[in-house]
PDB file of C-alpha atoms in Angstrom:
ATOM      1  CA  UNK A   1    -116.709 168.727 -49.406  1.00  0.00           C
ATOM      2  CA  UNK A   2    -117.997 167.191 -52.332  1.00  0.00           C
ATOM      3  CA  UNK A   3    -121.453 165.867 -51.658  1.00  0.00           C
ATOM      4  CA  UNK A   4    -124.450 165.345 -54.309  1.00  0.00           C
ATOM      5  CA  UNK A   5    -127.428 165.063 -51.863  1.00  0.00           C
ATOM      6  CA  UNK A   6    -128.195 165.876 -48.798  1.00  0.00           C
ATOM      7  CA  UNK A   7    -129.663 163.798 -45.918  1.00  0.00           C
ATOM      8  CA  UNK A   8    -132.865 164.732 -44.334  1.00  0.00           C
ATOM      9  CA  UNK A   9    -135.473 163.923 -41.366  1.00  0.00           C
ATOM     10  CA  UNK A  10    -138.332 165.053 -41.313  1.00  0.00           C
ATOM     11  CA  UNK A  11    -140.452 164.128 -37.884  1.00  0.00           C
ATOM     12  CA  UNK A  12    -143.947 164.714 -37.671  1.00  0.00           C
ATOM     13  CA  UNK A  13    -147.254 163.100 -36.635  1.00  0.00           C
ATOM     14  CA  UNK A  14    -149.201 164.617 -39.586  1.00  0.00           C
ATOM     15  CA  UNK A  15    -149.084 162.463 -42.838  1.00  0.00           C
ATOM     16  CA  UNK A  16    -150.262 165.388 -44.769  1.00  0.00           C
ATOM     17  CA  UNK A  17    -147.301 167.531 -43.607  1.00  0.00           C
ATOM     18  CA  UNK A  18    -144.544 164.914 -44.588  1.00  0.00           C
ATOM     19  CA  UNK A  19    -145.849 164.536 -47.789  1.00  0.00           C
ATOM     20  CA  UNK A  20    -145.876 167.770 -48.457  1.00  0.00           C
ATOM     21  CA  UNK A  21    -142.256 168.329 -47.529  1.00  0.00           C
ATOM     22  CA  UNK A  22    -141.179 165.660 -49.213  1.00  0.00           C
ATOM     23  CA  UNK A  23    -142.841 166.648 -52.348  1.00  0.00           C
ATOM     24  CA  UNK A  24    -141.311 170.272 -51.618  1.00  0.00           C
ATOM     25  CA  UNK A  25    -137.787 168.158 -51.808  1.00  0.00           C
ATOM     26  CA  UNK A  26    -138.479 166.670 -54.701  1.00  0.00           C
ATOM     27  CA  UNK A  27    -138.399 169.815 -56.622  1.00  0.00           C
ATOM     28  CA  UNK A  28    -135.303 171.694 -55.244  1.00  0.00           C
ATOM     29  CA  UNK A  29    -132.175 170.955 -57.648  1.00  0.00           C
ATOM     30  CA  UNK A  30    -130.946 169.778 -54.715  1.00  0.00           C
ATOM     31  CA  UNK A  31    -130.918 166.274 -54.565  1.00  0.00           C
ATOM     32  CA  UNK A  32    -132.438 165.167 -51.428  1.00  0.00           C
ATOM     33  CA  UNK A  33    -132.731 161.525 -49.305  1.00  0.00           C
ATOM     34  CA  UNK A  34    -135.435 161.907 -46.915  1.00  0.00           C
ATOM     35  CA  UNK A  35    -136.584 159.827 -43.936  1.00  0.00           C
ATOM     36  CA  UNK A  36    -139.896 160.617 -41.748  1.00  0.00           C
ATOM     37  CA  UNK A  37    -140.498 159.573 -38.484  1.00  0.00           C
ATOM     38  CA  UNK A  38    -144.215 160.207 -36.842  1.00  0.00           C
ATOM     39  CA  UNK A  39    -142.817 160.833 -33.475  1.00  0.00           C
ATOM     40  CA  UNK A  40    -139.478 161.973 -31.617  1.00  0.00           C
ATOM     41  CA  UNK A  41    -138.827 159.054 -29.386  1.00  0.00           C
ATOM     42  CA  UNK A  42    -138.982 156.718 -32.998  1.00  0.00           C
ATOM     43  CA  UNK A  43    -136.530 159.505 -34.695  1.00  0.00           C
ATOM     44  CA  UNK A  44    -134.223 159.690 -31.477  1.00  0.00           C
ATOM     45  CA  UNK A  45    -133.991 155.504 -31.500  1.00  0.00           C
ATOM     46  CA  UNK A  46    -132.954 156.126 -35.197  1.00  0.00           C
ATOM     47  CA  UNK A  47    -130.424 158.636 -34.623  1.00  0.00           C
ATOM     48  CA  UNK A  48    -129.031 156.712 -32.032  1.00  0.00           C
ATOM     49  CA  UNK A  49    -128.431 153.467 -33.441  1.00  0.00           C
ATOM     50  CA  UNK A  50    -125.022 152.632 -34.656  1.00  0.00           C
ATOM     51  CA  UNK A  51    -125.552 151.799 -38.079  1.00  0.00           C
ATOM     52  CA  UNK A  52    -127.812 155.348 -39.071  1.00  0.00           C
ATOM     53  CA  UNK A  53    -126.825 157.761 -41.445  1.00  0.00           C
ATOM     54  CA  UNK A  54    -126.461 161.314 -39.429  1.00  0.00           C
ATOM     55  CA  UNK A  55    -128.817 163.467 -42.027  1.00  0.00           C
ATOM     56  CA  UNK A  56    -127.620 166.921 -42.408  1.00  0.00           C
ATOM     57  CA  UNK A  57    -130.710 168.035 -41.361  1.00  0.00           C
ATOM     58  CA  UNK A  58    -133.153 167.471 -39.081  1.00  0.00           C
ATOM     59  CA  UNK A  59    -137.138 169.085 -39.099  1.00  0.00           C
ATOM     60  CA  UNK A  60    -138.659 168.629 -36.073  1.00  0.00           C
ATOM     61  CA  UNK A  61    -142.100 169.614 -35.120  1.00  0.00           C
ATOM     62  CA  UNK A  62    -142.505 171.550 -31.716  1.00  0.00           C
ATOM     63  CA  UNK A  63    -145.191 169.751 -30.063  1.00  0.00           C
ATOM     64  CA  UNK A  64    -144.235 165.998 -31.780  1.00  0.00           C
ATOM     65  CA  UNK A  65    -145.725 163.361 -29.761  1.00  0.00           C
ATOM     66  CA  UNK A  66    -143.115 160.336 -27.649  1.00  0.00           C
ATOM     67  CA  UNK A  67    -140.431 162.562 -27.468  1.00  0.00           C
ATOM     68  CA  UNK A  68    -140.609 166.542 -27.750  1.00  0.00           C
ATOM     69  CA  UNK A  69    -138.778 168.825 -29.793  1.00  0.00           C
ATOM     70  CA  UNK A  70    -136.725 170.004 -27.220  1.00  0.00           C
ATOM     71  CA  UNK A  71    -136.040 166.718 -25.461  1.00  0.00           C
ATOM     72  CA  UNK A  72    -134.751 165.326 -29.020  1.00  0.00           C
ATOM     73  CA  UNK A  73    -132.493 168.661 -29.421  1.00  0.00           C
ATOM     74  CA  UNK A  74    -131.070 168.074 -25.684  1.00  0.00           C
ATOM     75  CA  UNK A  75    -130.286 164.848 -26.544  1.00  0.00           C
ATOM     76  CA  UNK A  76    -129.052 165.501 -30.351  1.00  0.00           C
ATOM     77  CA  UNK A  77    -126.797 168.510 -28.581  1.00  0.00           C
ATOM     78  CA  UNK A  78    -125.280 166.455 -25.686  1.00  0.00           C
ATOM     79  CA  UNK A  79    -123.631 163.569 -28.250  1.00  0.00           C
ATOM     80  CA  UNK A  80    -120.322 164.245 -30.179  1.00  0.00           C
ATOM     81  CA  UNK A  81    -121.977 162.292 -32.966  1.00  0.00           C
ATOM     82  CA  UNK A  82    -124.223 164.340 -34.235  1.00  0.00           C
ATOM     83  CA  UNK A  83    -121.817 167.246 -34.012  1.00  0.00           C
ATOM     84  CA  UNK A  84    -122.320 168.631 -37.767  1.00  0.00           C
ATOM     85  CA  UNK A  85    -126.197 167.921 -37.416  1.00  0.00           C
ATOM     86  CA  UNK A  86    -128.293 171.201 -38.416  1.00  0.00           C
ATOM     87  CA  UNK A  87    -131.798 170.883 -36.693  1.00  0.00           C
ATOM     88  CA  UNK A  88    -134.772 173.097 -37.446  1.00  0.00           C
ATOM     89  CA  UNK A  89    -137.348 173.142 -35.334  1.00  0.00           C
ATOM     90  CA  UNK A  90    -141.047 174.155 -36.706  1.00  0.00           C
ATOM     91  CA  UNK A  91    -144.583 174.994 -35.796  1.00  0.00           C
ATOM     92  CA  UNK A  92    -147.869 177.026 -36.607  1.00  0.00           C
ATOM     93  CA  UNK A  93    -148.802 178.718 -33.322  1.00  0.00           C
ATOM     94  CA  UNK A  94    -145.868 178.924 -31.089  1.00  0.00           C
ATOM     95  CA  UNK A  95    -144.774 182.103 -28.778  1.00  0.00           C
ATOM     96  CA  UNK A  96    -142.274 184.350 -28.738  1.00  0.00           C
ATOM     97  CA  UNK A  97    -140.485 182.602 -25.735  1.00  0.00           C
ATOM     98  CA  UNK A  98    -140.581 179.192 -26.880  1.00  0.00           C
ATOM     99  CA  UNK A  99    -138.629 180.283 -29.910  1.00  0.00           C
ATOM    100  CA  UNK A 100    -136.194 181.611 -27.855  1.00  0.00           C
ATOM    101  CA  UNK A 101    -135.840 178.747 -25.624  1.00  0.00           C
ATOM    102  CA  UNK A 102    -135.067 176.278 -29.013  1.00  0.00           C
ATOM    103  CA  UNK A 103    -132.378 178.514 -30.007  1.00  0.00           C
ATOM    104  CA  UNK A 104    -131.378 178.940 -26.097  1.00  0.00           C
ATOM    105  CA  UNK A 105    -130.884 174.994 -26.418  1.00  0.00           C
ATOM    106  CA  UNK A 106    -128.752 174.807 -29.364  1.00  0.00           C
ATOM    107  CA  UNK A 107    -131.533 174.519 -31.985  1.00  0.00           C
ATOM    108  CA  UNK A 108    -130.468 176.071 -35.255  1.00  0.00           C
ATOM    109  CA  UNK A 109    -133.235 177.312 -37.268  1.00  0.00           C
ATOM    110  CA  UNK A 110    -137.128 177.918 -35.991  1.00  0.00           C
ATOM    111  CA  UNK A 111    -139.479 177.745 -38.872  1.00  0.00           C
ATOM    112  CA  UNK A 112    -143.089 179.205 -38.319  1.00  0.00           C
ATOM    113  CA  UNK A 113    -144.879 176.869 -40.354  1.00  0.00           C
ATOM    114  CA  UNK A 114    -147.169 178.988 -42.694  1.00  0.00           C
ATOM    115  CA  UNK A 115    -150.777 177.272 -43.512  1.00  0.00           C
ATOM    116  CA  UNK A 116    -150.365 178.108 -47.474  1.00  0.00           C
ATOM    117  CA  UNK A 117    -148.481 175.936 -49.721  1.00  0.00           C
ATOM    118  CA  UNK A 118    -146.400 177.974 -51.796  1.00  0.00           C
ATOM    119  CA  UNK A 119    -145.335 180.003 -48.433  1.00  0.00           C
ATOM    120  CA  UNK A 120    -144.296 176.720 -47.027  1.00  0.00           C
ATOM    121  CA  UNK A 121    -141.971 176.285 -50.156  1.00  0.00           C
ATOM    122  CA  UNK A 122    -140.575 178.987 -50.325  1.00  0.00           C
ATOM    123  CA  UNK A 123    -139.108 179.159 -46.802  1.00  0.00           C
ATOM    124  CA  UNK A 124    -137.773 175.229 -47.123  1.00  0.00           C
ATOM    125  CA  UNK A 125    -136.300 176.074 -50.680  1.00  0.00           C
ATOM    126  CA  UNK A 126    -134.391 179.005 -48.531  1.00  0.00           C
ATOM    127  CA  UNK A 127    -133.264 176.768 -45.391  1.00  0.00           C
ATOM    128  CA  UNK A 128    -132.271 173.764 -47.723  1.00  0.00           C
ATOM    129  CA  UNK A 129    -130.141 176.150 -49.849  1.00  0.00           C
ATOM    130  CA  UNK A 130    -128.638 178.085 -46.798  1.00  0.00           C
ATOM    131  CA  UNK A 131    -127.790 174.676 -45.414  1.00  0.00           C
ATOM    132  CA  UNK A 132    -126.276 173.232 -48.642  1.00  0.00           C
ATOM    133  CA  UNK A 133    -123.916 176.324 -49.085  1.00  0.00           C
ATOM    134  CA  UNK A 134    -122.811 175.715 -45.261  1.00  0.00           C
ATOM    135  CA  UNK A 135    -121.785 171.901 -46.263  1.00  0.00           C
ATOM    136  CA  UNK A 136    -120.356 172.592 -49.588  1.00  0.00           C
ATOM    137  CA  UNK A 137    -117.922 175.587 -48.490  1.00  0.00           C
ATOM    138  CA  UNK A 138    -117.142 174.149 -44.933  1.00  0.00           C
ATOM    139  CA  UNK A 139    -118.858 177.447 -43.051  1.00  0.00           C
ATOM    140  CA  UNK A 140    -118.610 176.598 -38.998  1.00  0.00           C
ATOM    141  CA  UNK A 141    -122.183 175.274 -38.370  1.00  0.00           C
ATOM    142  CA  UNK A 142    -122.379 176.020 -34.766  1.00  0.00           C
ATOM    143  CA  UNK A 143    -122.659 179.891 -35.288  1.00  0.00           C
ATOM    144  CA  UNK A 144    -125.918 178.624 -37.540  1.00  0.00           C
ATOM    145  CA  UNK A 145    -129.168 180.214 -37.201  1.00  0.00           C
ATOM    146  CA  UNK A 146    -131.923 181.276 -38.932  1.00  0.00           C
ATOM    147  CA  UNK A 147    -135.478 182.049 -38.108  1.00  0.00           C
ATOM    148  CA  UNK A 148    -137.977 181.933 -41.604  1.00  0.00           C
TER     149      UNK A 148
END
């Protein structure tokens, strides 16, 4: 495949934690096109409208307000469409079992959002890097998953 950028949506109700992943983007030698969305029902009508560009990636925060996390992924997993879609689902506090259930529904990665800024780098620099080799050599993307 060649590709020079890579599509990404980024959903979640706190401005300060959009800008700082799209500053995180802006970065990476990856070239990056990033939309936000402050809430999952907003993302979902996006998605699902005929004229959107499928991003190769979708962050989603756990506990996003109009439509949840796991709602979106249901609905993400259940259309043909969005068949080559990676999504990554993220939080600060989360348990053990509710990890489990996001991969349980199809969910690809599960990020533990760390509080420091560097941290929070770091593990994007990794998942956007993992994700770019699994687009540029064709890897099957439904045996994906990574927890950072």
């Amino acid at each position: 495949m060649n590709k020079e950028f890579l599509n990404v949506i980024i959903a979640d109700n706190d401005e300060n934690t959009l800008i700082f992943f799209k500053n995180i983007f802006k970065e990476l030698k990856i070239s990056i096109k990033v939309q936000c969305f402050s809430n999952g029902k907003d993302m979902m009508e996006y998605l699902n409208n005929n004229d959107a560009v499928v991003p190769e990636i979708v962050f989603i925060k756990y506990t996003i307000p109009g439509k949840e996390a796991m709602e979106c992924i249901d609905e993400i997993k259940a259309n043909s469409k969005f068949s080559n879609l990676v999504t990554a689902v993220y939080d600060e506090e989360i348990s053990e079992n509710e990890i489990e259930e996001t991969f349980v529904k199809g969910n690809n990665i599960f990020m533990r959002k760390p509080a420091d800024f560097g941290a929070l780098k770091k593990m994007l620099t990794e998942i956007i890097t993992i994700n770019w080799q699994y687009y540029t050599s064709g890897l099957n993307k439904d045996n994906f998953i990574l927890k950072v």
